[in-house]
């Protein structure tokens, strides 16, 4: 069945035999849907299992202003729907279904999902990465209302406003420095008294007049009703609690790639990202990756879509080569 990002129905459980497909794409973000578009245009009838986050993280972004071709910007959900429609136009099947387990020990690769099972000649893993959350009161409720996990996506909305950044790594400093283009002040809240970030970023942050630091502090709560108005802080040394007024809270405390179900079956780096070469090839024949599941660096819609296109092309080449050598 097919779905749209704004209105989908959940199919009833399928207990039938595993469905054999030439290309199975796991994930419906820009990477997965771009991979499906390319595989579909090669007449491979790819099947996309959407996963729980329809449209991926990009669909959670209010407005995307840095995806080429949309000079006025485009809604994240709308862009996801456009990607989906374009892939479906050429024969991709988008299933509202989530992969729950994989057996990568032999080809065709077996994927079991909420609604059935698949045998895939080639697999494109585009399951993304999720930003780590603080898991504190107010964080979830105020996401999109001042709480953000993406400065590139949302920084523009904080022109001349005060923002806080949580974290002390490269992401916190890099994104915090990016936010100084818009915000009147950027306060970096770190739980220790020294940063994890590299020296170059540290020096830039320390010398930027808009950047301030609050050391040895953790955010206990995001405060606000319709939008963020403050954060409640706790000093990790003295235990003292204070309220810091702010318009925005940007949280950069690391990402976790969605690779748990592949553990021990495919090569990954120390952080759990699937390793691949520039052709999107993984350690297994016929298994390709795209997007943030293999990219801890760029994390942009365009780079993920580009990786998806490359994975779709390579899956096509792989199957063509196999067919001609058979
Ligand atoms: P990271 O290096 O893991 O840093 C996460 C930061 O968040 C750390 O400072 C950590 O504090 C803090 N933190 C973690 N959990 C927290 C919690 N529950 N409450 C408060 N603070 C918390 O993650 P990242 O900055 O996203 O970087 C990920 C990788 O990408 C790194 O290898 C990094 O070098 C790389 N990267 C590189 C660049 C660049 O080179 N320009 C840019 C971005 C990312 P502690 O320090 O106390 O652990």
Tab-separated table of C-alpha atoms and ligand atoms in Angstrom:
chain	number	residue	atom	x	y	z
A	1	UNK	CA	0.000	0.000	0.000
A	2	UNK	CA	1.088	3.569	-0.360
A	3	UNK	CA	0.751	6.421	2.082
A	4	UNK	CA	1.133	10.133	2.099
A	5	UNK	CA	3.032	11.836	4.846
A	6	UNK	CA	-0.022	13.812	5.876
A	7	UNK	CA	-2.518	10.966	5.772
A	8	UNK	CA	-1.715	7.301	5.887
A	9	UNK	CA	-3.418	4.158	6.951
A	10	UNK	CA	-1.845	1.210	8.702
A	11	UNK	CA	-2.244	-2.077	6.866
A	12	UNK	CA	-3.341	-5.212	8.661
A	13	UNK	CA	-0.617	-7.679	9.607
A	14	UNK	CA	0.624	-9.826	6.744
A	15	UNK	CA	1.461	-13.315	7.819
A	16	UNK	CA	2.174	-14.581	4.278
A	17	UNK	CA	5.485	-15.757	2.797
A	18	UNK	CA	8.459	-13.410	2.474
A	19	UNK	CA	8.160	-11.131	-0.535
A	20	UNK	CA	11.122	-11.261	-2.918
A	21	UNK	CA	12.232	-7.833	-4.160
A	22	UNK	CA	15.191	-6.636	-6.210
A	23	UNK	CA	15.803	-3.532	-4.138
A	24	UNK	CA	14.629	-2.971	-0.575
A	25	UNK	CA	15.150	0.490	0.905
A	26	UNK	CA	15.011	0.919	4.669
A	27	UNK	CA	14.035	4.469	5.587
A	28	UNK	CA	11.896	7.187	4.012
A	29	UNK	CA	14.014	10.280	4.543
A	30	UNK	CA	15.689	12.143	1.678
A	31	UNK	CA	18.327	9.388	1.399
A	32	UNK	CA	15.856	6.509	1.188
A	33	UNK	CA	13.446	8.211	-1.185
A	34	UNK	CA	16.219	9.461	-3.489
A	35	UNK	CA	17.622	5.917	-3.600
A	36	UNK	CA	14.136	4.627	-4.434
A	37	UNK	CA	13.739	7.213	-7.206
A	38	UNK	CA	16.945	6.100	-8.911
A	39	UNK	CA	16.198	2.392	-8.495
A	40	UNK	CA	12.636	2.943	-9.748
A	41	UNK	CA	13.876	4.751	-12.847
A	42	UNK	CA	16.038	1.692	-13.535
A	43	UNK	CA	12.795	-0.341	-13.511
A	44	UNK	CA	13.754	-2.256	-10.375
A	45	UNK	CA	10.424	-1.652	-8.575
A	46	UNK	CA	12.075	-0.824	-5.238
A	47	UNK	CA	10.122	-1.211	-2.025
A	48	UNK	CA	10.634	1.412	0.685
A	49	UNK	CA	9.884	0.579	4.314
A	50	UNK	CA	9.184	3.976	5.829
A	51	UNK	CA	10.193	3.334	9.417
A	52	UNK	CA	8.517	5.266	12.216
A	53	UNK	CA	9.668	8.702	11.079
A	54	UNK	CA	7.839	9.313	7.838
A	55	UNK	CA	9.990	11.536	5.667
A	56	UNK	CA	12.860	11.160	8.118
A	57	UNK	CA	14.112	13.970	10.296
A	58	UNK	CA	13.754	16.459	7.436
A	59	UNK	CA	9.962	16.108	7.666
A	60	UNK	CA	10.152	17.388	11.233
A	61	UNK	CA	11.717	20.641	10.045
A	62	UNK	CA	9.301	23.527	9.656
A	63	UNK	CA	10.960	25.123	6.648
A	64	UNK	CA	13.934	23.938	4.615
A	65	UNK	CA	15.652	26.880	2.990
A	66	UNK	CA	18.881	25.288	1.818
A	67	UNK	CA	17.577	22.596	-0.513
A	68	UNK	CA	18.274	23.863	-4.052
A	69	UNK	CA	15.306	24.456	-6.337
A	70	UNK	CA	13.098	26.104	-3.716
A	71	UNK	CA	14.142	29.768	-3.598
A	72	UNK	CA	11.349	30.577	-1.140
A	73	UNK	CA	12.044	27.488	1.005
A	74	UNK	CA	9.858	24.409	1.337
A	75	UNK	CA	8.167	22.716	4.283
A	76	UNK	CA	10.028	19.625	5.471
A	77	UNK	CA	6.896	17.504	5.288
A	78	UNK	CA	5.989	18.901	1.868
A	79	UNK	CA	9.449	18.097	0.530
A	80	UNK	CA	9.107	14.540	1.855
A	81	UNK	CA	5.773	14.186	0.052
A	82	UNK	CA	7.326	15.467	-3.167
A	83	UNK	CA	10.196	12.972	-2.876
A	84	UNK	CA	7.670	10.213	-2.282
A	85	UNK	CA	5.436	11.162	-5.223
A	86	UNK	CA	8.410	11.383	-7.555
A	87	UNK	CA	9.697	7.941	-6.577
A	88	UNK	CA	6.197	6.417	-6.828
A	89	UNK	CA	5.691	7.943	-10.267
A	90	UNK	CA	8.408	5.595	-11.545
A	91	UNK	CA	7.165	2.522	-9.727
A	92	UNK	CA	8.587	2.653	-6.190
A	93	UNK	CA	6.309	1.107	-3.561
A	94	UNK	CA	6.302	2.994	-0.286
A	95	UNK	CA	5.073	0.843	2.584
A	96	UNK	CA	4.165	2.236	5.990
A	97	UNK	CA	6.111	-0.453	7.754
A	98	UNK	CA	9.138	-0.688	9.988
A	99	UNK	CA	11.963	-3.201	9.689
A	100	UNK	CA	12.428	-5.027	12.974
A	101	UNK	CA	15.167	-7.496	12.150
A	102	UNK	CA	17.634	-8.410	9.415
A	103	UNK	CA	19.547	-11.512	8.478
A	104	UNK	CA	22.545	-10.418	6.462
A	105	UNK	CA	24.306	-13.794	6.624
A	106	UNK	CA	23.351	-14.696	3.041
A	107	UNK	CA	21.722	-13.301	-0.097
A	108	UNK	CA	18.934	-12.640	-0.688
A	109	UNK	CA	18.968	-10.691	2.555
A	110	UNK	CA	16.047	-11.288	4.867
A	111	UNK	CA	14.250	-8.402	6.512
A	112	UNK	CA	11.378	-8.933	8.885
A	113	UNK	CA	9.051	-6.031	9.442
A	114	UNK	CA	5.951	-5.155	11.434
A	115	UNK	CA	3.766	-6.352	8.588
A	116	UNK	CA	5.677	-9.198	6.976
A	117	UNK	CA	9.039	-10.287	5.648
A	118	UNK	CA	11.156	-9.518	2.599
A	119	UNK	CA	13.923	-11.256	0.711
A	120	UNK	CA	16.033	-8.568	-0.932
A	121	UNK	CA	18.597	-9.022	-3.706
A	122	UNK	CA	20.015	-5.653	-2.730
A	123	UNK	CA	19.459	-3.638	0.397
A	124	UNK	CA	19.826	0.124	0.796
A	125	UNK	CA	20.100	1.099	4.440
A	126	UNK	CA	18.910	4.668	4.968
A	127	UNK	CA	17.630	4.433	8.533
A	128	UNK	CA	19.146	7.767	9.605
A	129	UNK	CA	20.366	8.950	12.973
A	130	UNK	CA	18.486	10.529	15.787
A	131	UNK	CA	19.719	13.498	17.824
A	132	UNK	CA	20.160	12.599	21.430
A	133	UNK	CA	17.599	14.160	23.728
A	134	UNK	CA	18.036	15.484	27.239
A	135	UNK	CA	14.821	13.729	28.346
A	136	UNK	CA	13.773	16.600	30.630
A	137	UNK	CA	10.395	18.228	31.293
A	138	UNK	CA	9.320	20.699	28.591
A	139	UNK	CA	11.774	19.406	25.979
A	140	UNK	CA	9.325	17.306	24.001
A	141	UNK	CA	6.358	19.671	24.455
A	142	UNK	CA	8.311	22.703	23.205
A	143	UNK	CA	10.105	21.048	20.282
A	144	UNK	CA	9.398	23.266	17.270
A	145	UNK	CA	8.330	26.040	19.669
A	146	UNK	CA	11.843	27.093	20.622
A	147	UNK	CA	13.516	23.731	21.221
A	148	UNK	CA	15.546	22.598	18.227
A	149	UNK	CA	18.175	20.040	17.300
A	150	UNK	CA	19.239	21.759	14.056
A	151	UNK	CA	20.777	25.233	13.882
A	152	UNK	CA	21.036	25.158	10.091
A	153	UNK	CA	17.293	24.431	9.872
A	154	UNK	CA	15.986	26.754	12.545
A	155	UNK	CA	18.638	29.408	13.276
A	156	UNK	CA	17.003	31.947	10.976
A	157	UNK	CA	13.908	32.025	13.192
A	158	UNK	CA	15.981	33.432	16.063
A	159	UNK	CA	17.030	36.723	14.498
A	160	UNK	CA	18.004	39.161	17.261
A	161	UNK	CA	16.820	36.675	19.916
A	162	UNK	CA	18.600	35.042	22.825
A	163	UNK	CA	19.364	31.355	22.497
A	164	UNK	CA	21.091	28.753	24.612
A	165	UNK	CA	23.048	25.794	23.259
A	166	UNK	CA	23.430	22.630	25.311
A	167	UNK	CA	26.614	20.553	24.892
A	168	UNK	CA	30.358	20.950	24.851
A	169	UNK	CA	31.424	19.024	21.757
A	170	UNK	CA	32.278	20.079	18.203
A	171	UNK	CA	28.599	20.168	17.210
A	172	UNK	CA	27.623	22.476	20.077
A	173	UNK	CA	30.399	24.928	19.270
A	174	UNK	CA	30.096	24.776	15.503
A	175	UNK	CA	26.322	25.155	15.590
A	176	UNK	CA	26.557	27.768	18.343
A	177	UNK	CA	28.943	29.825	16.212
A	178	UNK	CA	26.567	29.435	13.252
A	179	UNK	CA	23.740	30.771	15.428
A	180	UNK	CA	25.670	34.005	16.093
A	181	UNK	CA	24.718	35.015	12.532
A	182	UNK	CA	21.148	35.415	13.728
A	183	UNK	CA	20.867	35.490	17.486
A	184	UNK	CA	21.710	38.494	19.648
A	185	UNK	CA	23.440	36.168	22.120
A	186	UNK	CA	24.377	32.492	22.243
A	187	UNK	CA	24.912	30.985	25.689
A	188	UNK	CA	26.583	27.588	25.692
A	189	UNK	CA	25.642	25.477	28.693
A	190	UNK	CA	28.076	22.680	29.435
A	191	UNK	CA	27.963	20.121	32.216
A	192	UNK	CA	31.708	20.318	32.921
A	193	UNK	CA	34.285	23.114	33.131
A	194	UNK	CA	36.201	22.146	30.003
A	195	UNK	CA	35.053	21.511	26.478
A	196	UNK	CA	35.231	18.319	24.472
A	197	UNK	CA	35.354	20.328	21.230
A	198	UNK	CA	38.592	20.804	19.262
A	199	UNK	CA	40.904	23.748	20.006
A	200	UNK	CA	40.203	25.658	16.816
A	201	UNK	CA	36.474	25.774	17.526
A	202	UNK	CA	37.152	26.565	21.176
A	203	UNK	CA	39.331	29.538	20.249
A	204	UNK	CA	36.747	30.841	17.819
A	205	UNK	CA	33.966	30.510	20.396
A	206	UNK	CA	36.010	32.137	23.192
A	207	UNK	CA	36.836	35.116	20.987
A	208	UNK	CA	33.297	35.652	19.669
A	209	UNK	CA	31.644	38.542	21.538
A	210	UNK	CA	28.170	37.012	21.124
A	211	UNK	CA	29.122	33.686	22.717
A	212	UNK	CA	28.900	33.243	26.487
A	213	UNK	CA	29.447	30.109	28.570
A	214	UNK	CA	27.718	28.693	31.604
A	215	UNK	CA	29.989	26.009	33.063
A	216	UNK	CA	29.268	23.055	35.305
A	217	UNK	CA	25.570	23.278	34.607
A	218	UNK	CA	22.836	21.000	33.360
A	219	UNK	CA	19.426	21.958	32.040
A	220	UNK	CA	16.776	20.488	34.306
A	221	UNK	CA	13.695	21.835	32.530
A	222	UNK	CA	12.649	23.856	29.493
A	223	UNK	CA	10.151	26.461	30.621
A	224	UNK	CA	7.331	27.964	28.534
A	225	UNK	CA	3.708	27.506	27.550
A	226	UNK	CA	3.214	28.360	23.854
A	227	UNK	CA	6.929	28.925	23.355
A	228	UNK	CA	10.207	28.709	25.230
A	229	UNK	CA	10.752	31.498	27.739
A	230	UNK	CA	13.534	30.116	29.969
A	231	UNK	CA	15.566	27.126	31.052
A	232	UNK	CA	15.991	25.892	34.590
A	233	UNK	CA	19.648	25.172	35.352
A	234	UNK	CA	21.334	23.221	38.087
A	235	UNK	CA	24.940	23.917	39.021
A	236	UNK	CA	26.661	20.522	39.163
A	237	UNK	CA	29.157	21.770	41.785
A	238	UNK	CA	26.964	23.757	44.174
A	239	UNK	CA	23.602	22.163	43.367
A	240	UNK	CA	22.079	25.647	43.112
A	241	UNK	CA	19.150	26.033	40.715
A	242	UNK	CA	18.640	29.164	38.600
A	243	UNK	CA	16.353	30.322	35.821
A	244	UNK	CA	17.925	31.641	32.610
A	245	UNK	CA	15.642	33.546	30.228
A	246	UNK	CA	15.925	32.514	26.597
A	247	UNK	CA	13.932	32.374	23.356
A	248	UNK	CA	15.473	29.181	22.055
A	249	UNK	CA	17.166	25.994	23.238
A	250	UNK	CA	19.448	24.176	20.805
A	251	UNK	CA	20.466	20.745	21.976
A	252	UNK	CA	23.676	19.184	20.600
A	253	UNK	CA	24.614	16.337	22.859
A	254	UNK	CA	25.473	13.843	20.136
A	255	UNK	CA	23.623	11.695	17.612
A	256	UNK	CA	22.837	8.022	17.639
A	257	UNK	CA	22.708	6.251	14.272
A	258	UNK	CA	19.759	3.917	13.863
A	259	UNK	CA	21.882	0.817	13.383
A	260	UNK	CA	21.017	-1.356	16.335
A	261	UNK	CA	19.421	-4.100	14.253
A	262	UNK	CA	22.561	-4.387	12.081
A	263	UNK	CA	24.984	-4.796	14.989
A	264	UNK	CA	27.434	-7.629	14.432
A	265	UNK	CA	26.282	-8.205	10.842
A	266	UNK	CA	27.954	-5.366	8.942
A	267	UNK	CA	31.032	-3.179	9.505
A	268	UNK	CA	30.483	-0.087	11.625
A	269	UNK	CA	32.752	2.533	13.147
A	270	UNK	CA	33.253	2.993	16.878
A	271	UNK	CA	30.210	5.303	17.037
A	272	UNK	CA	27.914	2.798	15.340
A	273	UNK	CA	27.792	4.456	11.904
A	274	UNK	CA	27.850	1.944	9.051
A	275	UNK	CA	31.117	2.249	7.175
A	276	UNK	CA	31.033	2.650	3.399
A	277	UNK	CA	33.311	3.734	0.582
A	278	UNK	CA	32.565	6.613	-1.797
A	279	UNK	CA	30.390	4.249	-3.881
A	280	UNK	CA	28.136	3.704	-0.846
A	281	UNK	CA	29.308	0.086	-0.738
A	282	UNK	CA	29.383	-1.528	2.693
A	283	UNK	CA	31.287	-4.569	3.895
A	284	UNK	CA	28.571	-6.797	2.369
A	285	UNK	CA	27.917	-7.374	-1.344
A	286	UNK	CA	24.674	-5.780	-2.495
A	287	UNK	CA	24.199	-3.793	0.715
A	288	UNK	CA	24.509	-0.037	0.273
A	289	UNK	CA	24.025	2.848	2.682
A	290	UNK	CA	22.866	6.426	2.332
A	291	UNK	CA	22.346	9.434	4.557
A	292	UNK	CA	22.956	9.942	8.229
A	293	UNK	CA	23.236	6.268	9.064
A	294	UNK	CA	26.647	6.524	7.407
A	295	UNK	CA	27.318	10.262	7.779
A	296	UNK	CA	28.187	11.823	11.101
A	297	UNK	CA	29.508	14.956	9.441
A	298	UNK	CA	27.209	16.767	6.969
A	299	UNK	CA	23.699	15.802	8.090
A	300	UNK	CA	21.957	17.866	5.404
A	301	UNK	CA	18.961	17.053	3.207
A	302	UNK	CA	20.948	17.605	0.046
A	303	UNK	CA	23.914	15.482	1.065
A	304	UNK	CA	21.627	12.664	2.224
A	305	UNK	CA	19.641	12.826	-1.027
A	306	UNK	CA	22.928	12.775	-2.951
A	307	UNK	CA	24.100	9.705	-1.081
A	308	UNK	CA	20.710	8.116	-1.764
A	309	UNK	CA	21.035	8.740	-5.493
A	310	UNK	CA	24.520	7.204	-5.429
A	311	UNK	CA	23.266	4.144	-3.528
A	312	UNK	CA	20.385	3.704	-5.990
A	313	UNK	CA	22.773	3.888	-8.943
A	314	UNK	CA	25.183	1.438	-7.353
A	315	UNK	CA	22.436	-1.063	-6.496
A	316	UNK	CA	21.407	-0.894	-10.169
A	317	UNK	CA	24.996	-1.481	-11.351
A	318	UNK	CA	25.368	-4.352	-8.898
A	319	UNK	CA	22.273	-6.148	-10.213
A	320	UNK	CA	23.199	-5.466	-13.866
A	321	UNK	CA	26.686	-6.876	-13.342
A	322	UNK	CA	25.280	-9.937	-11.621
A	323	UNK	CA	22.761	-10.515	-14.437
A	324	UNK	CA	25.416	-10.272	-17.174
A	325	UNK	CA	27.838	-12.581	-15.379
A	326	UNK	CA	25.155	-15.210	-14.666
B	1	LIG	P1	30.084	14.618	21.099
B	1	LIG	O1	31.479	14.865	20.662
B	1	LIG	O2	29.695	13.283	21.595
B	1	LIG	O3	29.769	15.715	22.228
B	1	LIG	C1	28.573	15.702	22.923
B	1	LIG	C2	28.612	16.782	23.988
B	1	LIG	O4	27.381	16.783	24.672
B	1	LIG	C3	29.723	16.549	25.035
B	1	LIG	O5	30.299	17.769	25.390
B	1	LIG	C4	28.955	15.950	26.206
B	1	LIG	O6	29.487	16.319	27.450
B	1	LIG	C5	27.603	16.603	26.070
B	1	LIG	N1	26.545	15.756	26.581
B	1	LIG	C6	26.285	14.470	26.248
B	1	LIG	N2	25.191	14.039	26.901
B	1	LIG	C7	24.770	15.066	27.655
B	1	LIG	C8	23.696	15.255	28.561
B	1	LIG	N3	22.813	14.286	28.801
B	1	LIG	N4	23.548	16.457	29.164
B	1	LIG	C9	24.412	17.458	28.924
B	1	LIG	N5	25.462	17.350	28.075
B	1	LIG	C10	25.623	16.171	27.453
B	1	LIG	O7	29.000	14.933	19.932
B	1	LIG	P2	29.079	15.968	18.731
B	1	LIG	O8	29.538	17.276	19.197
B	1	LIG	O9	27.760	15.878	18.034
B	1	LIG	O10	30.195	15.337	17.776
B	1	LIG	C11	30.034	13.999	17.225
B	1	LIG	C12	31.235	13.667	16.356
B	1	LIG	O11	31.205	14.486	15.196
B	1	LIG	C13	32.552	13.945	17.064
B	1	LIG	O12	33.480	12.988	16.676
B	1	LIG	C14	32.952	15.303	16.549
B	1	LIG	O13	34.349	15.508	16.573
B	1	LIG	C15	32.397	15.260	15.122
B	1	LIG	N6	32.097	16.605	14.650
B	1	LIG	C16	33.101	17.299	14.079
B	1	LIG	C17	32.868	18.603	13.654
B	1	LIG	C18	33.980	19.361	13.026
B	1	LIG	O14	35.083	18.848	12.976
B	1	LIG	N7	33.768	20.553	12.574
B	1	LIG	C19	31.620	19.186	13.819
B	1	LIG	C20	30.623	18.453	14.438
B	1	LIG	C21	30.884	17.161	14.857
B	1	LIG	P3	30.902	15.728	27.974
B	1	LIG	O15	31.943	16.464	27.187
B	1	LIG	O16	30.905	16.037	29.422
B	1	LIG	O17	30.869	14.266	27.672
